[in-house]
Amino acid sequence: MHGSRSDGPRRELGAFLRSRRERLAPADVGLPGSPRRRTPGLRRDEVAELAGVSSSWYAWLEQGRVRTSEQVLRSVARALQLNADETAHVLSFVEHTARAGRPPGWVSRNLLSLVESLAPNPAVVLDPHWDLLAWNAGYTALLTDLARLAPKQRNLLWLVFRWQPARTLLASWESEARSLLGQFRAQAARYPEDGRYAEVAGELLADPDAARWYDRRETSAFHPAVRHFRHPVAGDLRLRYVKLAAVDEPGHHLLAYLPDDPATEKALQALIE
């Protein structure tokens, strides 16, 4: 069977399942161990039995040779003891559709107005590659003036990993950076033909931390949470991340940073005065 670029998502799914199979020990799923095992993790036939599918079919799944249903992937996810984020990542491969094209960097007037109206609360518009398309004065004051960066550097992943101040600005930099990278990897895996994902990944892999975590095929999903910032001017800030999808602009998201306490609210206002 000859592969094609359209087979990319299935190959990526197979590689992810294989990586999770290899991290499980027989004892983890109630199977007896054996000193004769030469490789780590479960065998394919063991996962197939746990998931209720044939051994040959599961082998084809890991090889990226078959399409499958949500029901079957849920069974495989349970067999591999995937967590909620990993299960969501696996299920995202059930249907792979291309996004409608639009001019690069395009943002509607409605989204631009909304971003501006949220100031002094930081807000930004993201495209599917985490490129930053629009931002307000609050976002500039919290991080940096994105207009001074090269267009290819106006990317949330680039800021977190390649913009050095991020490591001190974010109090929990490692956990937040890993989560963001996991979200990016989960998204990029579904669009292997999209050159911008590869371009962003190439920039990130120049960072040793990003390269190490990316190689582990870690994935995650966005969860609303309170983030702690240590701002050089405003001091400690506690901000709630809110991410909203633009229904009339598929792939675009509004990311807003809302104050979680009165002190943060006051400090944000002072930053842009």
mmCIF file of C-alpha atoms in Angstrom, residues 95-103 126-131 184 186-198 249-253:
data_model
loop_
_atom_site.group_PDB
_atom_site.id
_atom_site.type_symbol
_atom_site.label_atom_id
_atom_site.label_comp_id
_atom_site.label_asym_id
_atom_site.label_seq_id
_atom_site.Cartn_x
_atom_site.Cartn_y
_atom_site.Cartn_z
ATOM 1 C CA GLU A 95 -13.195 13.008 11.092
ATOM 2 C CA HIS A 96 -10.478 14.949 9.313
ATOM 3 C CA THR A 97 -11.688 17.888 7.267
ATOM 4 C CA ALA A 98 -9.807 20.726 5.684
ATOM 5 C CA ARG A 99 -10.515 24.280 6.770
ATOM 6 C CA ALA A 100 -11.856 26.791 4.309
ATOM 7 C CA GLY A 101 -9.113 29.049 2.999
ATOM 8 C CA ARG A 102 -8.966 32.750 3.748
ATOM 9 C CA PRO A 103 -6.344 35.472 3.298
ATOM 10 C CA LEU A 126 -5.598 33.473 17.477
ATOM 11 C CA ASP A 127 -5.723 31.501 14.261
ATOM 12 C CA PRO A 128 -5.482 27.670 14.193
ATOM 13 C CA HIS A 129 -1.657 27.845 14.213
ATOM 14 C CA TRP A 130 -1.681 30.025 17.359
ATOM 15 C CA ASP A 131 -0.562 32.992 15.254
ATOM 16 C CA PHE A 184 -0.509 22.612 19.506
ATOM 17 C CA ALA A 186 -2.822 17.709 18.980
ATOM 18 C CA GLN A 187 -3.994 20.315 16.471
ATOM 19 C CA ALA A 188 -1.014 20.056 14.123
ATOM 20 C CA ALA A 189 -1.292 16.263 13.939
ATOM 21 C CA ARG A 190 -4.608 16.559 12.130
ATOM 22 C CA TYR A 191 -3.215 18.806 9.383
ATOM 23 C CA PRO A 192 0.104 17.304 8.234
ATOM 24 C CA GLU A 193 -0.242 19.004 4.860
ATOM 25 C CA ASP A 194 -0.331 22.462 6.461
ATOM 26 C CA GLY A 195 3.130 24.019 6.109
ATOM 27 C CA ARG A 196 2.605 26.658 8.777
ATOM 28 C CA TYR A 197 2.317 23.997 11.495
ATOM 29 C CA ALA A 198 5.638 22.531 10.378
ATOM 30 C CA GLU A 249 -14.938 32.583 11.493
ATOM 31 C CA PRO A 250 -13.969 28.884 11.729
ATOM 32 C CA GLY A 251 -10.538 28.376 13.261
ATOM 33 C CA HIS A 252 -10.342 31.809 14.899
ATOM 34 C CA HIS A 253 -10.457 32.106 18.681
#
